């Protein structure tokens, strides 16, 4: 007989996918805090501390929810889980994407510093991080990562256009910082959304 029990596990997902999304949410919550730290450098100290405190609360909340979702995944079916060979292949591809991301960040930062455009580093880093979400969307089967990447790239482009146009140096950090943080926190919420049921 089939019964349904309320849990935090989406029934349409396998155990591995649920745990992967929970881990992804935890990682994004961490980097969301980092991007917020970048954004608040453009704010007055008191206001910046208040915004950062809210971001800390958000990151901790998403991290806790991610941990709970990961534990709850034990109730999910395993028939959709990838084989060891597939997991290894995905791991290698993920490693290559991350490696390319960090090499690009390092190279672009070096060029910007060498050409005396240090202020543009946050925007270009946000663009590189945004681009790396596009292959991850296909690799992990999470189409929402396309939106995450597009939002980060848009925040970087906005900084590159508006900061010189308005002669407002603070926009070089405020736009990519807060734009990227918002994109990452929204993705966390998407990955951990709702309560669902699992069939046994």
Coordinates of N, CA and C in Angstrom, one line a residue:
X1 N 0.8 -1.2 0.0 CA 0.0 0.0 0.0 C 0.9 1.2 0.0
X2 N 0.4 2.3 -0.7 CA 1.2 3.5 -0.8 C 0.6 4.6 0.1
X3 N 1.4 5.1 1.0 CA 1.0 6.2 1.8 C 1.8 7.4 1.6
X4 N 1.4 8.6 2.0 CA 2.1 9.8 1.9 C 2.4 10.4 3.2
X5 N 3.6 10.9 3.4 CA 3.9 11.5 4.7 C 4.5 12.9 4.4
X6 N 4.1 13.9 5.1 CA 4.7 15.2 4.8 C 6.1 15.3 5.3
X7 N 6.9 15.8 4.4 CA 8.4 16.0 4.7 C 8.8 17.3 4.0
X8 N 10.1 17.6 4.1 CA 10.6 18.8 3.3 C 11.2 18.3 2.0
X9 N 10.8 17.1 1.5 CA 11.5 16.6 0.3 C 10.5 16.6 -0.9
X10 N 10.9 17.2 -2.0 CA 10.1 17.2 -3.2 C 10.1 15.8 -3.8
X11 N 8.9 15.2 -4.0 CA 8.8 13.8 -4.4 C 9.3 13.6 -5.8
X12 N 9.4 14.6 -6.6 CA 9.8 14.4 -8.0 C 11.4 14.4 -8.1
X13 N 12.1 14.6 -7.0 CA 13.5 14.6 -7.1 C 14.1 13.4 -6.4
X14 N 15.3 13.0 -6.8 CA 16.0 11.9 -6.2 C 16.8 12.4 -5.0
X15 N 17.3 11.4 -4.2 CA 18.0 11.8 -3.0 C 19.3 12.6 -3.4
X16 N 20.0 12.2 -4.4 CA 21.2 12.9 -4.8 C 20.9 14.3 -5.3
X17 N 19.8 14.5 -6.0 CA 19.5 15.8 -6.5 C 19.1 16.7 -5.4
X18 N 18.4 16.2 -4.4 CA 18.0 17.0 -3.3 C 19.2 17.5 -2.5
X19 N 20.1 16.5 -2.2 CA 21.3 16.9 -1.5 C 22.2 17.8 -2.2
X20 N 22.2 17.7 -3.6 CA 23.0 18.6 -4.4 C 22.5 20.0 -4.3
X21 N 21.1 20.1 -4.4 CA 20.5 21.4 -4.3 C 20.7 22.1 -2.9
X22 N 20.6 21.2 -1.9 CA 20.8 21.8 -0.5 C 22.3 22.3 -0.4
X23 N 23.2 21.5 -0.9 CA 24.6 22.0 -0.9 C 24.8 23.2 -1.7
X24 N 24.2 23.3 -2.9 CA 24.3 24.5 -3.7 C 23.8 25.7 -3.0
X25 N 22.6 25.5 -2.3 CA 22.0 26.7 -1.6 C 23.0 27.1 -0.5
X26 N 23.6 26.2 0.2 CA 24.6 26.6 1.3 C 25.7 27.4 0.7
X27 N 26.3 26.9 -0.4 CA 27.4 27.6 -1.0 C 27.0 29.0 -1.5
X28 N 25.8 29.1 -2.1 CA 25.4 30.4 -2.5 C 25.1 31.4 -1.4
X29 N 24.6 30.8 -0.3 CA 24.3 31.7 0.9 C 25.6 32.3 1.4
X30 N 26.7 31.5 1.4 CA 28.0 32.0 1.8 C 28.5 33.1 0.9
X31 N 28.4 32.8 -0.5 CA 28.9 33.8 -1.4 C 28.0 35.0 -1.5
X32 N 26.7 34.8 -1.2 CA 25.8 36.0 -1.1 C 26.2 36.9 0.0
X33 N 26.7 36.4 1.1 CA 27.2 37.3 2.2 C 28.5 38.0 1.7
X34 N 29.3 37.3 1.0 CA 30.5 37.9 0.4 C 30.2 39.1 -0.5
X35 N 29.2 38.9 -1.4 CA 28.9 40.0 -2.3 C 28.2 41.1 -1.6
X36 N 27.5 40.8 -0.5 CA 26.9 41.9 0.3 C 28.0 42.7 0.9
X37 N 29.0 42.0 1.4 CA 30.2 42.8 2.0 C 30.8 43.7 1.0
X38 N 30.8 43.3 -0.3 CA 31.3 44.1 -1.4 C 30.4 45.3 -1.6
X39 N 29.1 45.1 -1.6 CA 28.2 46.2 -1.8 C 28.2 47.2 -0.7
X40 N 28.3 46.8 0.5 CA 28.2 47.8 1.6 C 29.4 48.7 1.8
X41 N 30.5 48.4 1.1 CA 31.6 49.3 1.1 C 31.3 50.6 0.5
X42 N 30.2 50.7 -0.3 CA 29.8 51.9 -0.9 C 28.8 52.7 -0.1
X43 N 28.5 52.2 1.1 CA 27.4 52.8 2.0 C 28.1 53.5 3.2
X44 N 27.4 54.4 3.8 CA 27.8 54.9 5.1 C 28.0 53.7 6.1
X45 N 28.9 53.9 7.1 CA 29.2 52.8 7.9 C 28.0 52.2 8.7
X46 N 27.3 53.0 9.3 CA 26.1 52.5 10.1 C 25.1 51.8 9.3
X47 N 24.8 52.4 8.1 CA 23.8 51.7 7.2 C 24.4 50.4 6.7
X48 N 25.6 50.5 6.4 CA 26.3 49.3 5.8 C 26.3 48.1 6.8
X49 N 26.5 48.4 8.1 CA 26.5 47.4 9.1 C 25.1 46.8 9.3
X50 N 24.1 47.7 9.2 CA 22.7 47.2 9.3 C 22.4 46.2 8.1
X51 N 22.8 46.6 6.9 CA 22.5 45.8 5.8 C 23.3 44.5 5.9
X52 N 24.5 44.5 6.3 CA 25.3 43.3 6.4 C 24.7 42.4 7.5
X53 N 24.2 43.0 8.6 CA 23.6 42.1 9.6 C 22.4 41.4 9.0
X54 N 21.6 42.0 8.2 CA 20.5 41.4 7.6 C 20.9 40.2 6.7
X55 N 22.0 40.5 6.0 CA 22.6 39.5 5.1 C 23.1 38.3 5.9
X56 N 23.7 38.6 7.0 CA 24.2 37.5 7.9 C 23.0 36.6 8.3
X57 N 21.9 37.2 8.7 CA 20.7 36.5 9.1 C 20.2 35.7 7.9
X58 N 20.2 36.3 6.7 CA 19.7 35.5 5.6 C 20.5 34.3 5.3
X59 N 21.9 34.5 5.3 CA 22.8 33.4 5.0 C 22.7 32.3 6.0
X60 N 22.6 32.7 7.3 CA 22.5 31.6 8.3 C 21.2 30.9 8.1
X61 N 20.1 31.6 7.8 CA 18.8 30.9 7.6 C 18.8 30.0 6.5
X62 N 19.4 30.4 5.3 CA 19.5 29.5 4.2 C 20.4 28.3 4.5
X63 N 21.5 28.5 5.2 CA 22.4 27.4 5.5 C 21.7 26.4 6.4
X64 N 20.9 26.9 7.4 CA 20.1 26.0 8.3 C 19.1 25.2 7.5
X65 N 18.4 25.9 6.6 CA 17.3 25.3 5.8 C 18.0 24.2 4.8
X66 N 19.1 24.6 4.3 CA 19.8 23.6 3.4 C 20.2 22.4 4.2
X67 N 20.7 22.5 5.4 CA 21.1 21.4 6.2 C 19.9 20.5 6.5
X68 N 18.8 21.1 6.8 CA 17.5 20.4 7.1 C 17.1 19.6 5.9
X69 N 17.1 20.3 4.7 CA 16.7 19.7 3.5 C 17.6 18.5 3.1
X70 N 18.9 18.6 3.4 CA 19.8 17.6 3.1 C 19.5 16.3 4.0
X71 N 19.2 16.6 5.3 CA 18.9 15.5 6.2 C 17.5 14.8 5.7
X72 N 16.6 15.7 5.4 CA 15.3 15.2 4.9 C 15.4 14.4 3.7
X73 N 16.4 14.6 2.9 CA 16.6 13.8 1.6 C 16.7 12.3 1.8
X74 N 17.0 11.9 3.1 CA 17.2 10.5 3.4 C 15.8 9.8 3.1
X75 N 14.7 10.5 3.1 CA 13.4 9.9 2.8 C 13.1 9.9 1.3
X76 N 13.9 10.4 0.5 CA 13.6 10.5 -0.9 C 14.0 9.2 -1.6
X77 N 13.4 8.9 -2.8 CA 13.8 7.6 -3.5 C 15.2 7.7 -4.1
X78 N 15.9 6.6 -4.2 CA 17.2 6.6 -4.7 C 17.3 6.1 -6.2
X79 N 16.1 5.7 -6.7 CA 16.1 5.1 -8.1 C 16.5 6.1 -9.1
X80 N 16.4 7.4 -8.9 CA 16.9 8.4 -9.9 C 18.3 8.8 -9.6
X81 N 19.0 8.3 -8.6 CA 20.3 8.7 -8.4 C 21.3 8.3 -9.5
X82 N 22.3 9.1 -9.8 CA 23.3 8.8 -10.8 C 24.2 7.7 -10.3
X83 N 24.8 7.0 -11.3 CA 25.8 5.9 -11.0 C 27.1 6.6 -10.5
X84 N 28.0 5.7 -10.0 CA 29.3 6.3 -9.5 C 30.0 6.9 -10.7
X85 N 29.9 6.2 -11.9 CA 30.7 6.7 -13.0 C 30.1 8.1 -13.5
X86 N 28.8 8.3 -13.4 CA 28.2 9.5 -13.8 C 28.6 10.6 -12.8
X87 N 28.6 10.3 -11.5 CA 29.0 11.2 -10.5 C 30.4 11.7 -10.7
X88 N 31.3 10.8 -11.0 CA 32.6 11.1 -11.3 C 32.8 12.0 -12.5
X89 N 32.0 11.7 -13.5 CA 32.1 12.6 -14.7 C 31.6 14.0 -14.4
X90 N 30.5 14.1 -13.7 CA 29.9 15.4 -13.3 C 30.9 16.1 -12.4
X91 N 31.6 15.4 -11.5 CA 32.5 16.1 -10.6 C 33.7 16.6 -11.4
X92 N 34.2 15.9 -12.4 CA 35.3 16.4 -13.2 C 34.9 17.6 -14.0
X93 N 33.7 17.6 -14.6 CA 33.3 18.7 -15.4 C 33.0 19.9 -14.5
X94 N 32.5 19.7 -13.3 CA 32.3 20.8 -12.4 C 33.7 21.4 -12.0
X95 N 34.6 20.6 -11.7 CA 36.0 21.0 -11.4 C 36.6 21.9 -12.5
X96 N 36.4 21.5 -13.7 CA 36.9 22.2 -14.9 C 36.2 23.6 -15.0
X97 N 34.9 23.6 -14.8 CA 34.2 24.9 -14.9 C 34.7 25.8 -13.8
X98 N 34.9 25.3 -12.6 CA 35.3 26.2 -11.5 C 36.8 26.6 -11.7
X99 N 37.6 25.7 -12.2 CA 39.0 26.1 -12.5 C 39.0 27.2 -13.6
X100 N 38.2 27.0 -14.6 CA 38.2 28.1 -15.7 C 37.7 29.4 -15.1
X101 N 36.8 29.3 -14.2 CA 36.3 30.5 -13.5 C 37.4 31.3 -12.8
X102 N 38.1 30.5 -12.0 CA 39.1 31.2 -11.1 C 40.3 31.6 -12.0
X103 N 40.7 30.9 -13.0 CA 41.7 31.4 -13.9 C 41.3 32.7 -14.6
X104 N 40.1 32.8 -15.0 CA 39.6 34.0 -15.7 C 39.6 35.1 -14.7
X105 N 39.1 34.9 -13.5 CA 39.1 35.9 -12.5 C 40.5 36.5 -12.2
X106 N 41.4 35.6 -12.0 CA 42.8 35.9 -11.7 C 43.4 36.8 -12.9
X107 N 43.2 36.3 -14.1 CA 43.8 37.0 -15.2 C 43.2 38.3 -15.4
X108 N 41.8 38.4 -15.3 CA 41.2 39.7 -15.5 C 41.5 40.7 -14.4
X109 N 41.6 40.2 -13.2 CA 42.0 41.1 -12.1 C 43.4 41.6 -12.3
X110 N 44.3 40.8 -12.7 CA 45.7 41.2 -13.0 C 45.8 42.3 -14.0
X111 N 45.0 42.1 -15.1 CA 45.0 43.1 -16.2 C 44.4 44.4 -15.7
X112 N 43.3 44.4 -15.0 CA 42.7 45.6 -14.5 C 43.6 46.4 -13.5
X113 N 44.2 45.6 -12.7 CA 45.2 46.3 -11.7 C 46.3 46.9 -12.4
X114 N 46.9 46.1 -13.4 CA 48.1 46.6 -14.1 C 47.7 47.8 -15.0
X115 N 46.5 47.9 -15.4 CA 46.1 49.1 -16.3 C 45.4 50.2 -15.4
X116 N 45.6 50.1 -14.1 CA 45.0 51.1 -13.2 C 43.5 51.3 -13.3
X117 N 42.8 50.1 -13.4 CA 41.4 50.1 -13.4 C 40.9 49.2 -12.2
X118 N 41.5 49.3 -11.1 CA 41.2 48.5 -9.9 C 39.7 48.6 -9.5
X119 N 39.1 49.7 -9.7 CA 37.7 49.9 -9.3 C 36.8 49.0 -10.1
X120 N 37.2 48.6 -11.2 CA 36.3 47.8 -12.1 C 36.4 46.3 -11.7
X121 N 37.3 45.9 -10.8 CA 37.4 44.4 -10.5 C 36.2 43.8 -10.1
X122 N 35.4 44.4 -9.1 CA 34.2 43.7 -8.7 C 33.2 43.4 -9.8
X123 N 33.0 44.3 -10.7 CA 32.1 44.2 -11.8 C 32.5 43.0 -12.7
X124 N 33.8 43.0 -13.1 CA 34.3 42.0 -14.0 C 34.3 40.6 -13.3
X125 N 34.5 40.5 -12.0 CA 34.4 39.3 -11.3 C 33.0 38.8 -11.3
X126 N 32.1 39.7 -11.0 CA 30.6 39.3 -11.1 C 30.3 38.8 -12.4
X127 N 30.8 39.3 -13.5 CA 30.5 38.9 -14.8 C 31.0 37.5 -15.0
X128 N 32.2 37.2 -14.6 CA 32.8 35.9 -14.8 C 32.0 34.8 -14.0
X129 N 31.7 35.2 -12.7 CA 30.9 34.3 -11.9 C 29.6 34.0 -12.5
X130 N 29.0 35.1 -13.1 CA 27.7 34.9 -13.7 C 27.8 34.0 -14.9
X131 N 28.8 34.1 -15.7 CA 29.0 33.3 -16.9 C 29.1 31.8 -16.5
X132 N 29.8 31.5 -15.4 CA 30.0 30.1 -15.0 C 28.8 29.4 -14.6
X133 N 27.7 30.2 -14.3 CA 26.4 29.5 -14.0 C 25.7 28.9 -15.2
X134 N 26.1 29.3 -16.4 CA 25.4 28.8 -17.6 C 25.8 27.3 -17.9
X135 N 27.1 27.0 -17.8 CA 27.4 25.5 -18.0 C 26.9 24.7 -16.8
X136 N 26.8 25.3 -15.6 CA 26.3 24.6 -14.4 C 24.8 24.3 -14.6
X137 N 24.1 25.2 -15.2 CA 22.7 24.9 -15.4 C 22.4 23.6 -16.2
X138 N 23.2 23.4 -17.2 CA 23.1 22.2 -18.0 C 23.7 21.0 -17.2
X139 N 24.8 21.2 -16.6 CA 25.5 20.1 -15.9 C 24.6 19.5 -14.7
X140 N 24.0 20.4 -14.0 CA 23.2 20.0 -12.8 C 21.7 19.9 -13.1
X141 N 21.3 20.3 -14.3 CA 19.9 20.2 -14.7 C 19.0 21.2 -13.9
X142 N 19.6 22.4 -13.6 CA 18.9 23.4 -12.8 C 18.7 24.6 -13.8
X143 N 17.6 24.7 -14.5 CA 17.5 25.8 -15.5 C 17.5 27.2 -14.8
X144 N 17.1 27.3 -13.5 CA 17.1 28.6 -12.9 C 18.5 29.2 -12.8
X145 N 19.6 28.4 -12.9 CA 20.9 28.9 -12.9 C 21.2 29.9 -14.1
X146 N 20.4 29.7 -15.2 CA 20.5 30.6 -16.3 C 20.1 32.0 -15.8
X147 N 19.1 32.1 -15.0 CA 18.6 33.4 -14.5 C 19.6 34.0 -13.5
X148 N 20.2 33.1 -12.7 CA 21.2 33.5 -11.7 C 22.4 34.2 -12.5
X149 N 22.9 33.5 -13.5 CA 24.0 34.0 -14.3 C 23.7 35.3 -15.0
X150 N 22.5 35.3 -15.6 CA 22.0 36.5 -16.3 C 21.9 37.7 -15.4
X151 N 21.4 37.5 -14.2 CA 21.3 38.6 -13.2 C 22.6 39.1 -12.8
X152 N 23.6 38.2 -12.6 CA 24.9 38.7 -12.2 C 25.6 39.4 -13.3
X153 N 25.5 38.9 -14.5 CA 26.1 39.6 -15.7 C 25.4 41.0 -15.9
X154 N 24.1 41.0 -15.6 CA 23.4 42.3 -15.8 C 23.9 43.3 -14.8
X155 N 24.1 42.9 -13.5 CA 24.6 43.8 -12.5 C 26.0 44.3 -12.8
X156 N 26.8 43.4 -13.4 CA 28.2 43.8 -13.8 C 28.1 44.8 -15.0
X157 N 27.2 44.6 -15.9 CA 27.1 45.5 -17.1 C 26.6 46.8 -16.6
X158 N 25.6 46.8 -15.7 CA 25.1 48.1 -15.2 C 26.2 48.9 -14.5
X159 N 27.0 48.3 -13.8 CA 28.1 49.0 -13.2 C 29.1 49.6 -14.2
X160 N 29.4 48.8 -15.2 CA 30.4 49.2 -16.3 C 29.8 50.3 -17.1
X161 N 28.5 50.4 -17.2 CA 27.9 51.5 -17.9 C 27.6 52.8 -17.1
X162 N 27.0 52.5 -15.9 CA 26.5 53.7 -15.1 C 27.6 54.3 -14.3
X163 N 28.6 53.6 -13.8 CA 29.6 54.2 -13.0 C 30.4 55.2 -13.8
X164 N 30.9 54.9 -15.0 CA 31.6 56.0 -15.8 C 30.7 57.1 -16.2
X165 N 29.4 56.7 -16.6 CA 28.5 57.6 -17.2 C 28.1 58.7 -16.1
X166 N 28.0 58.3 -14.9 CA 27.5 59.2 -13.8 C 28.7 59.7 -13.0
X167 N 29.9 59.2 -13.3 CA 31.1 59.5 -12.5 C 30.9 59.2 -11.0
X168 N 30.2 58.1 -10.7 CA 30.0 57.7 -9.4 C 30.7 56.4 -9.1
X169 N 31.9 56.6 -8.4 CA 32.8 55.4 -8.2 C 32.1 54.4 -7.3
X170 N 31.2 54.7 -6.4 CA 30.5 53.8 -5.5 C 29.8 52.7 -6.3
X171 N 29.3 53.0 -7.5 CA 28.5 52.1 -8.3 C 29.3 50.9 -8.7
X172 N 30.6 51.0 -8.8 CA 31.5 49.9 -9.2 C 31.4 48.8 -8.2
X173 N 31.1 49.1 -7.0 CA 31.0 48.0 -6.0 C 29.5 47.8 -5.6
X174 N 28.7 48.9 -5.5 CA 27.3 48.7 -5.1 C 26.5 47.9 -6.0
X175 N 26.6 48.1 -7.3 CA 25.8 47.4 -8.3 C 26.1 45.9 -8.4
X176 N 27.4 45.6 -8.6 CA 27.7 44.1 -8.7 C 27.6 43.4 -7.3
X177 N 27.9 44.2 -6.3 CA 27.8 43.6 -4.9 C 26.4 43.2 -4.6
X178 N 25.5 44.2 -4.6 CA 24.1 44.0 -4.2 C 23.3 43.2 -5.2
X179 N 23.7 43.4 -6.5 CA 23.0 42.7 -7.6 C 23.3 41.2 -7.5
X180 N 24.6 40.9 -7.3 CA 25.0 39.5 -7.2 C 24.4 38.8 -6.0
X181 N 24.5 39.5 -4.8 CA 23.9 39.0 -3.6 C 22.4 38.7 -3.8
X182 N 21.7 39.6 -4.4 CA 20.3 39.4 -4.6 C 20.0 38.2 -5.5
X183 N 20.8 38.0 -6.5 CA 20.6 36.9 -7.4 C 20.9 35.6 -6.7
X184 N 21.9 35.5 -5.9 CA 22.3 34.3 -5.1 C 21.3 34.0 -4.1
X185 N 20.8 35.0 -3.3 CA 19.8 34.7 -2.3 C 18.5 34.2 -2.9
X186 N 18.1 34.8 -4.1 CA 16.9 34.4 -4.8 C 17.1 32.9 -5.2
X187 N 18.2 32.6 -5.7 CA 18.5 31.2 -6.1 C 18.4 30.2 -4.9
X188 N 18.9 30.7 -3.8 CA 18.8 29.9 -2.6 C 17.3 29.6 -2.3
X189 N 16.5 30.6 -2.3 CA 15.1 30.5 -2.0 C 14.4 29.5 -3.0
X190 N 14.8 29.6 -4.3 CA 14.3 28.7 -5.3 C 14.7 27.2 -5.0
X191 N 15.9 27.0 -4.7 CA 16.4 25.7 -4.5 C 15.8 25.0 -3.3
X192 N 15.4 25.8 -2.3 CA 14.9 25.3 -1.0 C 13.4 25.5 -0.9
X193 N 12.7 25.9 -1.9 CA 11.3 26.3 -1.9 C 10.4 25.2 -1.4
X194 N 9.4 25.6 -0.6 CA 8.2 24.8 -0.3 C 8.4 23.5 0.5
X195 N 7.2 23.0 0.9 CA 7.2 21.7 1.6 C 6.5 20.8 0.6
X196 N 6.9 19.5 0.6 CA 6.4 18.6 -0.4 C 6.1 17.2 0.3
X197 N 5.7 16.3 -0.5 CA 5.4 14.9 0.0 C 6.2 13.9 -0.7
X198 N 6.5 12.8 0.0 CA 7.3 11.7 -0.6 C 6.4 10.5 -0.5
X199 N 6.4 9.7 -1.6 CA 5.6 8.5 -1.6 C 6.5 7.3 -1.1
X200 N 6.0 6.5 -0.3 CA 6.7 5.3 0.2 C 6.0 4.0 -0.3

